[in-house]
Amino acid sequence: MYSRFALVDCARYLFDSLSVRNAASWNTMMSGLVRVGLYGDVMLLFRETQNFSVRPSGFLVSSLIAACDRSGCMFGEGIQVHGFAIKVGLLYDVFVGSCLLHFYGAYKRVFDAQRIFEEMPERNVVSWTSLMFGYLDNGDFENVMYLYQEMRKEEISCNENTFATVIAACSSLEDELLGLKVLAHAVKSGFETKVSVANSLINMLGSLGSLKEAYYVFSHMDERDTISWNSIISAHVQNGLLGESMRFFHLMRHVHKKINSTTLATLLSVCSSVDNLKWGKGIHSLVIKLGLDSNVCTCNSLLGMYSEGGRLDDAEIVFKEMPERDLISWNSMMTCYVRGGRSLDVLKLLNEMLQMKKAINYVTFMSALAACSNSEFIAEGKIVHALVILSGLHENLAVGNATITMYAKSGTMVEAKKVFQMMPKRNLITWNALIGGLAENEEPDEAVKAFQLMREEGIKADYITLSNVLGACLTPDGLLKHGLAIHAHIVLTGFESNSYVQNSLITMYAKCGDLQSSECIFDGLLNKNTISWNAIIAANAHHGLEEEVLKCIVKMKNAGIDLDQFSFSEGLAAAAKLAVLEEGQQLHCLAVKHGLDLDPFVTNAAMDMYGKCAEMDDMLRILPQPLNRSRLSWNILISAFARHGYFQKARETFNEMLEMGLKPDHVTFVSLLSACSHGGLVDEGLTYYAAMSKEFNVPPGIKHCVCIIDLLGRSGRLIEAETFINQMPVPPDALVWRTFLASCKIHGNLELGKKAAEHLFKLDPSDDSAYVLYSNICATTGKWGAVEDVRRQMGSYSIKKKPACSWVKLRDQVVLFGMGDQTHPQTSEIYAKLGEVRKLIKEAGYVPDTSFALQDTDEEQKEHNLWNHSERLALAFGLINTPNGSTIKVFKNLRVCGDCHSVYKFVSGIIRRKIILRDPYRFHHFSGGQCSCCDYW
């Protein structure tokens, strides 16, 4: 009696008080301990039976096996009990055999369970059902159905647990017809009203979308348990009806009075979206109120919800406050950190688990490998790979696939191929990981070859395979060599209607230079979803059509398509390139409204946008805290400081980044060296360049070399710059010689400038900037004959100089000015304002530097030409049309003229207005007659 009511202390007291104990006493006591979950005590009591020479019975051994089964962590003890059953001759007891079947099934050893089943001389319905449940628990639903059919052939009657198990298998197989046949059998056998059968029916009908039928079964149940309520809630959750699920949850609390961790897990599984997160937080509050926040399963569900919802801080709080954590808890938190891009935290958790000797499984290593899936963490990735091998999980298929992905995303395809070749078993995911890695690392021929090998091995491609192999086609030659043939294969295999493949085709054609075909495929889509719009947005961005990107986002929003983090990132990047602050602010506000403002990609894109629109305060306002700052965030911050002339701050930020334990990459050093170049910090720049490869293992790339040439060239150390070019670790390209030529122009070195120009003419005869720069050097040194020769050469090649233009963004319009522009409606006012400004600054001491007027005319005409420069017209327009005291922002497509730079300084001091001028290289902040560049740019 006491055992039945879980009063185990009373039962034990009574048991210990018995002067004589028979087999029934021992059996009852053991059964009671199993019932209340004191599995360790069951084993201790069993040892006592040996001391008292109690003869073991089938019931006693069954209780022992049940304890090992339900504990979930006593597999070794269960094996020993199995051996004991053989020793005492109880192995073929039908109850013992059935318990062993369930035990091995619970520990995923279904092969052992099958072997015991085949050796059993006598099988009853419990034996058959136990083996069925083992297969069900292992996801082998076909074998469940096979056993059911064999059971019927042997004319063994099913019980309610049999029907519940078989119906659950039908549900997982999504076979409605088979499920209805089993239901008919259950009705014929009179079990349709049994609680466990009805619960399985509700689950099956819910998974098949038959909610009316599921509700009919639920509403006609004579008796309902907690599983019944959980099943009807789950049925509505699976069909996306959160409101109805909440209604049943409300009824459950008031009618049934009981809820468990499964109830909460079911509801929390659909509360991770922005719209549903408020429900999830409400359930979290209820969890605390009901005292379930100490329940491991419930806390794991909360971790999953916050992780999927991108609420990393909330997930961290739940994890840290958990009084007890199981393997799922640790794995969930690691997955959360992976999603949040916090690789170091993933590795710290792994290290903590190893030090605490926590159980680790393949899921743990998959998260750790995912955290190392970039070049920054390749060393750590190799260590994790070694740990995988030591743990014996290297032959696990999922781990092998994750290892290939890790090496591929880190750019080490040699290692990825080795892992692939050594895998004892491969599936479609394995091939997809390899093909995707080859495509991502720009090995198109290898990617296509792997695709062909996969087909030869008889593995059918899916949409991911085709999307990956399309990603290998990056050039017009790649389109002709592979792309068109792959497109034909897609049509032949019927994948042309797959939305993912369609989007990959849009991307492929755009990357191969055929934007028209991309647009044709996009326009032909019947159902354009978020991914489709993102694909055409990316296609336009790839072709530098930023205005089209913003137009696409407007069309996408008007079409009622939800923007995701990729849409916002691309839109903000386009706004940054166009320097259109208002549009960028609108996109950022919309991201906040959608709950995506904390997404790392959106945050970084917004930071970059504000930085490039000269709103440093706004950029710093949304900057993540140092502990939560990704390397990309640090890079954007360093780059922004460099671009705006805050060179010391750029260096301080770099030092702070190192103190936080983050490794700089090639982008970090490009920004840092650029800051040194524009700030005249020659020695510091050379020191950083030397440390880049020696201390940080970042190999010098072409962009780093360009920065060093610019650094030396700007400071007048042209001979050193030339020597550096000759000793570069990478072959010099057009950008290298163009940068050197620009430095020669600054310092009027015609001899070296001619050398640089000759190299440029060989590398790219159609590059207008080479002719213009060399012509300018000739002009500034008075070699007007050479200037004419260059201009004739440009004419013979039909090369036209890129016209200079400047613009001002005023409310909802961009006002553009060219050289000597007289097309604007306010032209007379603009030139009148220029005359007024000219008079004021001359009185203040301005003297025109006519060396920047590159025409062979008299001094008066040269000065007149200078006052026709587009940046001066834009400045005059800004002075007329912006409120007094406000900051004027001017943008120019080419490097600002030196004399215009002087004019801007004078105007900022005399009129007392802040002026920000952005050219392709940097920002100039003018205030009080000074510029942030300190006249070094």
mmCIF file of C-alpha atoms in Angstrom, residues 250-455:
data_model
loop_
_atom_site.group_PDB
_atom_site.id
_atom_site.type_symbol
_atom_site.label_atom_id
_atom_site.label_comp_id
_atom_site.label_asym_id
_atom_site.label_seq_id
_atom_site.Cartn_x
_atom_site.Cartn_y
_atom_site.Cartn_z
ATOM 1 C CA HIS A 250 -5.377 27.601 -20.668
ATOM 2 C CA LEU A 251 -8.056 24.879 -20.486
ATOM 3 C CA MET A 252 -5.465 22.311 -19.434
ATOM 4 C CA ARG A 253 -4.390 24.451 -16.472
ATOM 5 C CA HIS A 254 -7.975 25.021 -15.309
ATOM 6 C CA VAL A 255 -9.536 21.630 -16.127
ATOM 7 C CA HIS A 256 -6.711 19.110 -15.894
ATOM 8 C CA LYS A 257 -4.772 21.154 -13.310
ATOM 9 C CA LYS A 258 -1.451 19.535 -14.277
ATOM 10 C CA ILE A 259 1.239 20.506 -16.750
ATOM 11 C CA ASN A 260 4.706 19.034 -17.260
ATOM 12 C CA SER A 261 7.962 19.831 -19.043
ATOM 13 C CA THR A 262 6.612 18.338 -22.302
ATOM 14 C CA THR A 263 3.675 20.772 -22.251
ATOM 15 C CA LEU A 264 6.005 23.720 -21.906
ATOM 16 C CA ALA A 265 8.550 22.374 -24.407
ATOM 17 C CA THR A 266 5.827 21.975 -27.038
ATOM 18 C CA LEU A 267 4.652 25.571 -26.629
ATOM 19 C CA LEU A 268 8.135 27.057 -26.352
ATOM 20 C CA SER A 269 9.176 25.336 -29.598
ATOM 21 C CA VAL A 270 7.097 27.856 -31.596
ATOM 22 C CA CYS A 271 7.740 30.955 -29.482
ATOM 23 C CA SER A 272 11.152 31.863 -30.909
ATOM 24 C CA SER A 273 9.918 34.183 -33.678
ATOM 25 C CA VAL A 274 9.677 37.945 -33.153
ATOM 26 C CA ASP A 275 5.869 37.820 -33.149
ATOM 27 C CA ASN A 276 5.652 34.894 -30.714
ATOM 28 C CA LEU A 277 8.520 35.699 -28.363
ATOM 29 C CA LYS A 278 6.175 37.607 -26.049
ATOM 30 C CA TRP A 279 4.262 34.334 -25.482
ATOM 31 C CA GLY A 280 7.528 32.567 -24.785
ATOM 32 C CA LYS A 281 8.518 35.165 -22.198
ATOM 33 C CA GLY A 282 5.082 34.812 -20.617
ATOM 34 C CA ILE A 283 5.561 31.033 -20.373
ATOM 35 C CA HIS A 284 9.008 31.663 -18.886
ATOM 36 C CA SER A 285 7.378 33.772 -16.167
ATOM 37 C CA LEU A 286 4.880 30.971 -15.517
ATOM 38 C CA VAL A 287 7.750 28.474 -15.278
ATOM 39 C CA ILE A 288 9.295 30.574 -12.495
ATOM 40 C CA LYS A 289 5.915 31.039 -10.781
ATOM 41 C CA LEU A 290 5.250 27.282 -10.778
ATOM 42 C CA GLY A 291 8.757 26.517 -9.532
ATOM 43 C CA LEU A 292 9.634 24.593 -12.688
ATOM 44 C CA ASP A 293 12.750 26.672 -13.347
ATOM 45 C CA SER A 294 14.768 23.981 -11.580
ATOM 46 C CA ASN A 295 13.503 21.329 -14.018
ATOM 47 C CA VAL A 296 16.262 20.481 -16.487
ATOM 48 C CA CYS A 297 13.928 19.616 -19.382
ATOM 49 C CA THR A 298 11.988 22.869 -18.997
ATOM 50 C CA CYS A 299 15.176 24.949 -18.843
ATOM 51 C CA ASN A 300 16.469 23.176 -21.949
ATOM 52 C CA SER A 301 13.288 24.171 -23.771
ATOM 53 C CA LEU A 302 13.797 27.792 -22.698
ATOM 54 C CA LEU A 303 17.388 27.631 -23.933
ATOM 55 C CA GLY A 304 16.171 26.323 -27.292
ATOM 56 C CA MET A 305 13.572 29.080 -27.626
ATOM 57 C CA TYR A 306 15.962 31.924 -26.802
ATOM 58 C CA SER A 307 18.657 30.393 -29.011
ATOM 59 C CA GLU A 308 16.403 30.126 -32.064
ATOM 60 C CA GLY A 309 15.028 33.610 -31.354
ATOM 61 C CA GLY A 310 18.526 35.110 -31.345
ATOM 62 C CA ARG A 311 18.185 36.143 -27.680
ATOM 63 C CA LEU A 312 21.665 35.140 -26.614
ATOM 64 C CA ASP A 313 21.692 37.215 -23.404
ATOM 65 C CA ASP A 314 18.425 35.634 -22.201
ATOM 66 C CA ALA A 315 19.740 32.152 -23.016
ATOM 67 C CA GLU A 316 22.911 32.862 -21.044
ATOM 68 C CA ILE A 317 20.891 33.910 -17.986
ATOM 69 C CA VAL A 318 18.808 30.711 -18.126
ATOM 70 C CA PHE A 319 21.934 28.561 -18.516
ATOM 71 C CA LYS A 320 23.871 30.228 -15.689
ATOM 72 C CA GLU A 321 20.922 30.019 -13.281
ATOM 73 C CA MET A 322 20.222 26.327 -13.913
ATOM 74 C CA PRO A 323 20.809 24.412 -10.659
ATOM 75 C CA GLU A 324 21.454 21.257 -12.655
ATOM 76 C CA ARG A 325 22.511 20.802 -16.275
ATOM 77 C CA ASP A 326 22.459 17.712 -18.456
ATOM 78 C CA LEU A 327 24.210 17.101 -21.774
ATOM 79 C CA ILE A 328 21.316 18.710 -23.672
ATOM 80 C CA SER A 329 21.771 21.901 -21.616
ATOM 81 C CA TRP A 330 25.459 22.179 -22.481
ATOM 82 C CA ASN A 331 24.852 21.343 -26.150
ATOM 83 C CA SER A 332 21.985 23.847 -26.388
ATOM 84 C CA MET A 333 24.120 26.657 -24.975
ATOM 85 C CA MET A 334 26.958 25.774 -27.346
ATOM 86 C CA THR A 335 24.531 25.849 -30.285
ATOM 87 C CA CYS A 336 23.279 29.233 -29.090
ATOM 88 C CA TYR A 337 26.817 30.637 -29.025
ATOM 89 C CA VAL A 338 27.461 29.235 -32.522
ATOM 90 C CA ARG A 339 24.360 31.007 -33.829
ATOM 91 C CA GLY A 340 25.474 34.220 -32.148
ATOM 92 C CA GLY A 341 28.927 33.999 -33.714
ATOM 93 C CA ARG A 342 30.667 33.709 -30.340
ATOM 94 C CA SER A 343 33.173 31.010 -31.200
ATOM 95 C CA LEU A 344 35.433 31.615 -28.198
ATOM 96 C CA ASP A 345 32.520 31.035 -25.806
ATOM 97 C CA VAL A 346 31.722 27.732 -27.548
ATOM 98 C CA LEU A 347 35.293 26.560 -27.049
ATOM 99 C CA LYS A 348 35.302 27.765 -23.426
ATOM 100 C CA LEU A 349 32.195 25.623 -22.747
ATOM 101 C CA LEU A 350 33.836 22.620 -24.402
ATOM 102 C CA ASN A 351 36.930 23.130 -22.267
ATOM 103 C CA GLU A 352 34.761 23.417 -19.141
ATOM 104 C CA MET A 353 32.943 20.194 -20.024
ATOM 105 C CA LEU A 354 36.259 18.379 -20.512
ATOM 106 C CA GLN A 355 37.682 19.671 -17.235
ATOM 107 C CA MET A 356 34.526 18.688 -15.344
ATOM 108 C CA LYS A 357 34.591 15.309 -17.129
ATOM 109 C CA LYS A 358 31.049 15.837 -18.374
ATOM 110 C CA ALA A 359 29.577 13.394 -20.865
ATOM 111 C CA ILE A 360 30.200 14.519 -24.452
ATOM 112 C CA ASN A 361 28.487 13.236 -27.585
ATOM 113 C CA TYR A 362 28.574 13.859 -31.315
ATOM 114 C CA VAL A 363 26.289 16.918 -30.984
ATOM 115 C CA THR A 364 28.842 18.574 -28.667
ATOM 116 C CA PHE A 365 31.606 18.118 -31.222
ATOM 117 C CA MET A 366 29.402 19.282 -34.089
ATOM 118 C CA SER A 367 28.880 22.617 -32.308
ATOM 119 C CA ALA A 368 32.593 22.917 -31.477
ATOM 120 C CA LEU A 369 33.543 22.208 -35.103
ATOM 121 C CA ALA A 370 30.969 24.732 -36.333
ATOM 122 C CA ALA A 371 32.523 27.339 -34.012
ATOM 123 C CA CYS A 372 35.899 26.755 -35.700
ATOM 124 C CA SER A 373 34.506 27.079 -39.222
ATOM 125 C CA ASN A 374 36.590 30.078 -40.267
ATOM 126 C CA SER A 375 40.275 30.716 -40.860
ATOM 127 C CA GLU A 376 40.658 32.555 -37.545
ATOM 128 C CA PHE A 377 40.029 29.364 -35.564
ATOM 129 C CA ILE A 378 41.734 26.791 -37.789
ATOM 130 C CA ALA A 379 44.279 25.912 -35.057
ATOM 131 C CA GLU A 380 41.480 25.350 -32.531
ATOM 132 C CA GLY A 381 39.554 23.397 -35.175
ATOM 133 C CA LYS A 382 42.453 20.978 -35.570
ATOM 134 C CA ILE A 383 42.550 20.483 -31.775
ATOM 135 C CA VAL A 384 38.807 19.730 -31.742
ATOM 136 C CA HIS A 385 39.341 17.291 -34.627
ATOM 137 C CA ALA A 386 42.030 15.564 -32.546
ATOM 138 C CA LEU A 387 39.627 15.331 -29.585
ATOM 139 C CA VAL A 388 37.029 13.782 -31.897
ATOM 140 C CA ILE A 389 39.527 11.090 -32.880
ATOM 141 C CA LEU A 390 40.515 10.462 -29.234
ATOM 142 C CA SER A 391 36.853 10.067 -28.271
ATOM 143 C CA GLY A 392 36.316 7.511 -31.046
ATOM 144 C CA LEU A 393 33.657 9.625 -32.772
ATOM 145 C CA HIS A 394 35.647 10.269 -35.965
ATOM 146 C CA GLU A 395 33.711 7.544 -37.776
ATOM 147 C CA ASN A 396 30.384 9.129 -36.832
ATOM 148 C CA LEU A 397 28.827 10.297 -40.096
ATOM 149 C CA ALA A 398 27.439 13.592 -38.738
ATOM 150 C CA VAL A 399 30.777 14.467 -37.101
ATOM 151 C CA GLY A 400 32.652 13.611 -40.303
ATOM 152 C CA ASN A 401 30.376 15.917 -42.284
ATOM 153 C CA ALA A 402 30.870 18.720 -39.734
ATOM 154 C CA THR A 403 34.665 18.232 -39.923
ATOM 155 C CA ILE A 404 34.657 18.581 -43.726
ATOM 156 C CA THR A 405 32.558 21.743 -43.395
ATOM 157 C CA MET A 406 34.920 23.153 -40.751
ATOM 158 C CA TYR A 407 38.016 22.692 -42.904
ATOM 159 C CA ALA A 408 36.220 23.932 -46.038
ATOM 160 C CA LYS A 409 34.991 27.134 -44.372
ATOM 161 C CA SER A 410 38.503 27.681 -42.978
ATOM 162 C CA GLY A 411 39.898 27.575 -46.512
ATOM 163 C CA THR A 412 41.935 24.395 -45.970
ATOM 164 C CA MET A 413 40.457 22.164 -48.655
ATOM 165 C CA VAL A 414 43.447 19.803 -48.551
ATOM 166 C CA GLU A 415 42.432 18.740 -45.020
ATOM 167 C CA ALA A 416 38.744 18.626 -45.993
ATOM 168 C CA LYS A 417 39.552 16.220 -48.850
ATOM 169 C CA LYS A 418 41.616 14.008 -46.505
ATOM 170 C CA VAL A 419 38.698 13.708 -44.065
ATOM 171 C CA PHE A 420 36.343 12.964 -46.972
ATOM 172 C CA GLN A 421 38.594 10.190 -48.316
ATOM 173 C CA MET A 422 39.024 8.562 -44.874
ATOM 174 C CA MET A 423 35.322 8.454 -44.017
ATOM 175 C CA PRO A 424 34.106 4.824 -43.890
ATOM 176 C CA LYS A 425 30.633 5.879 -44.935
ATOM 177 C CA ARG A 426 29.375 8.879 -46.904
ATOM 178 C CA ASN A 427 25.921 10.213 -47.556
ATOM 179 C CA LEU A 428 24.460 13.043 -49.610
ATOM 180 C CA ILE A 429 25.316 15.564 -46.874
ATOM 181 C CA THR A 430 28.989 14.494 -47.089
ATOM 182 C CA TRP A 431 29.100 15.145 -50.832
ATOM 183 C CA ASN A 432 27.254 18.443 -50.401
ATOM 184 C CA ALA A 433 29.799 19.574 -47.787
ATOM 185 C CA LEU A 434 32.692 18.752 -50.134
ATOM 186 C CA ILE A 435 31.131 20.310 -53.254
ATOM 187 C CA GLY A 436 30.057 23.390 -51.280
ATOM 188 C CA GLY A 437 33.564 23.761 -49.852
ATOM 189 C CA LEU A 438 35.201 23.491 -53.269
ATOM 190 C CA ALA A 439 32.795 26.060 -54.695
ATOM 191 C CA GLU A 440 33.308 28.429 -51.757
ATOM 192 C CA ASN A 441 37.085 28.159 -52.110
ATOM 193 C CA GLU A 442 36.854 28.913 -55.818
ATOM 194 C CA GLU A 443 37.868 25.520 -57.150
ATOM 195 C CA PRO A 444 35.169 25.257 -59.841
ATOM 196 C CA ASP A 445 36.689 22.397 -61.831
ATOM 197 C CA GLU A 446 37.144 20.310 -58.673
ATOM 198 C CA ALA A 447 33.571 21.075 -57.551
ATOM 199 C CA VAL A 448 32.129 19.934 -60.887
ATOM 200 C CA LYS A 449 34.373 16.842 -60.837
ATOM 201 C CA ALA A 450 33.109 15.926 -57.350
ATOM 202 C CA PHE A 451 29.532 16.422 -58.587
ATOM 203 C CA GLN A 452 30.174 13.993 -61.439
ATOM 204 C CA LEU A 453 31.783 11.416 -59.101
ATOM 205 C CA MET A 454 28.783 11.628 -56.788
ATOM 206 C CA ARG A 455 26.439 10.860 -59.665
#
